[in-house]
RNA sequence: GGGCCCGUAGUGUAGCCAGGAUAUCGCGGCGGUCUUCGGAACCGCAGGUCGAGGGAUCGAAGCCCUCCGGGCCCGCCA
């Protein structure tokens, strides 16, 4: 909060100065200068004024500072009046540079961080209801690393929005009646695949994905009868009363449980499972279709290649129209997404009952939709009908998603309630492809394919990371018990994976390399955890009571850097919540860890002979811990006392 | 043919939305800290026509246009 207060104060002072100049409306930016000699905050206001007056920025700045800002600030006297501004000066470059009053900044920052357990979590949501859909992996296979990016992004955004006072529910959409489930049903029922893997220890989702799904897709090429079977199965899956549909649902349920095990291992939280079959059976589509017709969003194509189909117009004049209902009256893939999106935003009446599906790792309940009123349980949270819906799907679905959001905004005439959060996919590096036995020639990456069996399973990555972490922990902590080793190794592997998947911009492809992903040094999860563990050791070794602090003693470079870093958490979180860019939290955490490591290496704490200095530094360490811990929560990283 | 995204040292990346002061942080390389508050660390050095060209601007990695290179999407499939 404190850096925000500093910015606010500077903004006020500059505005007041502008009023003196007769420029009440002049816009200006505050930013952090690139070098410490330039102070803590800079304003470009002199450039703006200079442009209007056709004067050199430096001349304007000098005049503005001497005649309008300094009189307001009162020549540094403000230092005694709880001001956060220490000084202001005009730089020959044209910037007006402010220096912070470090004593007041330190006092305010540390007091806030020490007193408030949820330090840094700023109310930006005002209780806005948001649904986030992520994961949504077809229930016929295990998650691979590409899915994992989706899951981790979704969960991080959930954590960011939740802590900034949004009322968030997390949805996982289960396509239990789609082609991919039909594939494995065909394999089990009509191609003689055994229902259990030969290897007993193999997870059922791995068995279905790695073996059954890949092999049945190969069989289609040689046995056309099987593809015909698939068509029939697919139709039958939409009727929950048939024996085949019941069989499919047991398979789906088993795979789904295994998928959730993977996600829960990564400390991911869900609130509700939505099943596609129920959306179909509940006639949610028919209701949505009716209003699409009423609002004339869809129309029956009278002629042309889409004759007899219900279509919507393309997004632009040149774009093709999109078929929603085929001439045989069946609905297309995109049509199935419309009622779901409408349900999320409460545009259709909720046809579902809800029952408790499972308990979760974080002592919350995971709910699921049902159409059977007798299964319904009471006490569930309110689902659907949110103010905003955020759907996390990779960028290859952008076109379809933009069609859906276009339809919804036509329906409600309210923009921006449906938001597709797109991210670029994860590819495999040439080395990793090589490890899988795939030759990709001169290319440096390749796309994964579930159908072809070319991917790296999430569980495999987690396991590799864990065993690597285990060895590292053991070599550094010979006295740890087996239980401690496992617990710590798990926490490290989770942070390594999660950090690695959120730290990149959403529109950058992640070229996944199994070896590099196991790195525990540099810009990684374990690095930031290490800084935390170091700080905990300092606190553990000290028995002194933290009182009678003297903040003016925190005047060394690394100390003020650390204080400034602590003071910025809420600004960073607010920005991340506004822009839905989780990577900024990762960058912040890294900056904090780096700032602490420098402090730790250069400023003695326990060894400091002066008691007041020592205790005040300890207070800084405590504040650092609190702040980093809160930021860790957003990333799903566990703060470790030892590692 | 139409649309979306990316291009920043050997390599990966930040900064781009809201233009301004010596372009960020990793990995890799080289050198140092190495009787320590835990080396998963810290410090230093080398390494850059910010894909190319043009435009508007006093000023561009950033804004606009064109082009080049790479990836993705465009079915009565899902």
Tab-separated table of N, CA, C and O in Angstrom, chain A residues 134-135 137 142-156 259 262-266 268 270 423 426 448 456-462 493-494 497-498 501-502 510 512:
chain	number	residue	atom	x	y	z
A	134	UNK	N	-11.559	-23.625	-16.573
A	134	UNK	CA	-10.266	-24.095	-17.082
A	134	UNK	C	-10.186	-25.611	-16.977
A	134	UNK	O	-11.137	-26.250	-16.524
A	135	UNK	N	-9.108	-26.166	-17.407
A	135	UNK	CA	-8.849	-27.614	-17.495
A	135	UNK	C	-9.662	-28.197	-18.657
A	135	UNK	O	-9.151	-28.277	-19.752
A	137	UNK	N	-10.454	-31.003	-19.914
A	137	UNK	CA	-9.764	-31.983	-20.757
A	137	UNK	C	-10.725	-33.129	-21.048
A	137	UNK	O	-11.431	-33.583	-20.157
A	142	UNK	N	-5.070	-38.927	-20.028
A	142	UNK	CA	-4.412	-38.210	-18.942
A	142	UNK	C	-3.989	-36.829	-19.425
A	142	UNK	O	-3.878	-36.579	-20.618
A	143	UNK	N	-3.758	-35.934	-18.472
A	143	UNK	CA	-3.289	-34.595	-18.831
A	143	UNK	C	-1.843	-34.644	-19.315
A	143	UNK	O	-1.015	-35.355	-18.751
A	144	UNK	N	-1.535	-33.863	-20.348
A	144	UNK	CA	-0.136	-33.682	-20.719
A	144	UNK	C	0.318	-32.274	-20.344
A	144	UNK	O	-0.475	-31.490	-19.805
A	145	UNK	N	1.574	-31.937	-20.630
A	145	UNK	CA	2.097	-30.644	-20.157
A	145	UNK	C	1.345	-29.455	-20.740
A	145	UNK	O	1.267	-28.403	-20.105
A	146	UNK	N	0.798	-29.615	-21.928
A	146	UNK	CA	0.011	-28.531	-22.518
A	146	UNK	C	-1.225	-28.238	-21.674
A	146	UNK	O	-1.539	-27.088	-21.391
A	147	UNK	N	-1.914	-29.309	-21.261
A	147	UNK	CA	-3.065	-29.127	-20.376
A	147	UNK	C	-2.638	-28.468	-19.076
A	147	UNK	O	-3.353	-27.652	-18.507
A	148	UNK	N	-1.451	-28.857	-18.635
A	148	UNK	CA	-0.972	-28.342	-17.358
A	148	UNK	C	-0.821	-26.815	-17.389
A	148	UNK	O	-1.078	-26.132	-16.407
A	149	UNK	N	-0.420	-26.273	-18.517
A	149	UNK	CA	-0.322	-24.817	-18.623
A	149	UNK	C	-1.696	-24.199	-18.412
A	149	UNK	O	-1.845	-23.226	-17.679
A	150	UNK	N	-2.686	-24.789	-19.036
A	150	UNK	CA	-4.055	-24.306	-18.889
A	150	UNK	C	-4.487	-24.349	-17.424
A	150	UNK	O	-5.004	-23.369	-16.878
A	151	UNK	N	-4.248	-25.486	-16.790
A	151	UNK	CA	-4.672	-25.700	-15.407
A	151	UNK	C	-4.009	-24.694	-14.467
A	151	UNK	O	-4.666	-24.075	-13.626
A	152	UNK	N	-2.710	-24.511	-14.638
A	152	UNK	CA	-1.966	-23.641	-13.733
A	152	UNK	C	-2.323	-22.166	-13.962
A	152	UNK	O	-2.475	-21.399	-13.011
A	153	UNK	N	-2.483	-21.795	-15.222
A	153	UNK	CA	-2.921	-20.424	-15.504
A	153	UNK	C	-4.273	-20.167	-14.858
A	153	UNK	O	-4.493	-19.145	-14.206
A	154	UNK	N	-5.177	-21.115	-15.055
A	154	UNK	CA	-6.525	-20.953	-14.514
A	154	UNK	C	-6.508	-20.837	-13.007
A	154	UNK	O	-7.158	-19.968	-12.422
A	155	UNK	N	-5.748	-21.699	-12.365
A	155	UNK	CA	-5.731	-21.699	-10.907
A	155	UNK	C	-5.065	-20.435	-10.365
A	155	UNK	O	-5.482	-19.894	-9.340
A	156	UNK	N	-4.052	-19.952	-11.065
A	156	UNK	CA	-3.385	-18.734	-10.610
A	156	UNK	C	-4.315	-17.536	-10.735
A	156	UNK	O	-4.388	-16.693	-9.833
A	259	UNK	N	-7.708	-37.735	-13.536
A	259	UNK	CA	-7.288	-36.392	-13.979
A	259	UNK	C	-7.278	-35.428	-12.795
A	259	UNK	O	-6.352	-34.629	-12.631
A	262	UNK	N	-4.286	-35.654	-10.591
A	262	UNK	CA	-3.138	-34.924	-11.136
A	262	UNK	C	-3.223	-33.439	-10.786
A	262	UNK	O	-2.256	-32.828	-10.332
A	263	UNK	N	-4.401	-32.862	-10.991
A	263	UNK	CA	-4.583	-31.424	-10.748
A	263	UNK	C	-4.475	-31.105	-9.258
A	263	UNK	O	-3.877	-30.095	-8.879
A	264	UNK	N	-5.040	-31.964	-8.463
A	264	UNK	CA	-4.985	-31.721	-7.010
A	264	UNK	C	-3.559	-31.819	-6.490
A	264	UNK	O	-3.180	-31.138	-5.547
A	265	UNK	N	-2.767	-32.683	-7.116
A	265	UNK	CA	-1.350	-32.754	-6.744
A	265	UNK	C	-0.685	-31.388	-6.918
A	265	UNK	O	0.233	-31.035	-6.190
A	266	UNK	N	-1.159	-30.647	-7.915
A	266	UNK	CA	-0.590	-29.322	-8.188
A	266	UNK	C	-1.288	-28.228	-7.372
A	266	UNK	O	-1.116	-27.043	-7.636
A	268	UNK	N	-4.521	-27.400	-7.174
A	268	UNK	CA	-5.482	-26.659	-7.985
A	268	UNK	C	-6.877	-26.857	-7.401
A	268	UNK	O	-7.231	-27.959	-6.984
A	270	UNK	N	-11.095	-26.506	-7.617
A	270	UNK	CA	-12.291	-26.411	-8.472
A	270	UNK	C	-13.527	-26.261	-7.593
A	270	UNK	O	-13.509	-26.629	-6.415
A	423	UNK	N	-4.146	-18.401	-24.611
A	423	UNK	CA	-2.707	-18.524	-24.404
A	423	UNK	C	-2.181	-19.421	-25.509
A	423	UNK	O	-2.908	-20.258	-26.043
A	426	UNK	N	1.716	-25.281	-25.645
A	426	UNK	CA	3.025	-25.801	-25.265
A	426	UNK	C	3.472	-26.765	-26.361
A	426	UNK	O	2.699	-27.630	-26.768
A	448	UNK	N	2.198	-31.088	-29.799
A	448	UNK	CA	1.804	-32.375	-29.239
A	448	UNK	C	0.528	-32.862	-29.910
A	448	UNK	O	-0.242	-32.078	-30.453
A	456	UNK	N	4.024	-35.309	-23.565
A	456	UNK	CA	4.638	-35.689	-22.297
A	456	UNK	C	3.560	-35.592	-21.225
A	456	UNK	O	2.967	-34.536	-21.031
A	457	UNK	N	3.301	-36.693	-20.565
A	457	UNK	CA	2.256	-36.710	-19.540
A	457	UNK	C	2.601	-35.808	-18.363
A	457	UNK	O	3.749	-35.754	-17.918
A	458	UNK	N	1.580	-35.132	-17.858
A	458	UNK	CA	1.760	-34.270	-16.692
A	458	UNK	C	2.278	-35.067	-15.500
A	458	UNK	O	3.201	-34.632	-14.804
A	459	UNK	N	1.702	-36.221	-15.267
A	459	UNK	CA	2.128	-37.037	-14.126
A	459	UNK	C	3.607	-37.401	-14.226
A	459	UNK	O	4.307	-37.466	-13.216
A	460	UNK	N	4.049	-37.623	-15.450
A	460	UNK	CA	5.459	-37.978	-15.654
A	460	UNK	C	6.363	-36.811	-15.263
A	460	UNK	O	7.367	-36.986	-14.564
A	461	UNK	N	5.981	-35.615	-15.697
A	461	UNK	CA	6.771	-34.429	-15.375
A	461	UNK	C	6.804	-34.211	-13.857
A	461	UNK	O	7.852	-33.924	-13.271
A	462	UNK	N	5.653	-34.367	-13.241
A	462	UNK	CA	5.562	-34.170	-11.795
A	462	UNK	C	6.459	-35.170	-11.072
A	462	UNK	O	7.198	-34.822	-10.147
A	493	UNK	N	8.877	-29.464	-6.112
A	493	UNK	CA	8.533	-29.840	-7.485
A	493	UNK	C	7.300	-29.074	-7.956
A	493	UNK	O	7.238	-28.626	-9.104
A	494	UNK	N	6.339	-28.892	-7.066
A	494	UNK	CA	5.146	-28.130	-7.439
A	494	UNK	C	5.518	-26.700	-7.801
A	494	UNK	O	5.078	-26.160	-8.816
A	497	UNK	N	7.317	-26.484	-11.209
A	497	UNK	CA	6.440	-26.665	-12.374
A	497	UNK	C	5.500	-25.480	-12.534
A	497	UNK	O	5.357	-24.921	-13.620
A	498	UNK	N	4.857	-25.094	-11.455
A	498	UNK	CA	3.890	-24.000	-11.541
A	498	UNK	C	4.577	-22.713	-11.991
A	498	UNK	O	4.077	-21.997	-12.860
A	501	UNK	N	5.417	-22.588	-15.613
A	501	UNK	CA	4.298	-22.475	-16.551
A	501	UNK	C	3.588	-21.130	-16.509
A	501	UNK	O	2.825	-20.806	-17.414
A	502	UNK	N	3.801	-20.345	-15.450
A	502	UNK	CA	3.152	-19.022	-15.436
A	502	UNK	C	4.099	-17.882	-15.771
A	502	UNK	O	3.643	-16.779	-16.042
A	510	UNK	N	5.343	-21.959	-25.234
A	510	UNK	CA	6.342	-22.561	-24.357
A	510	UNK	C	6.885	-23.797	-25.062
A	510	UNK	O	6.154	-24.738	-25.330
A	512	UNK	N	8.562	-26.750	-24.523
A	512	UNK	CA	8.860	-27.523	-23.321
A	512	UNK	C	10.030	-28.479	-23.529
A	512	UNK	O	10.038	-29.282	-24.468
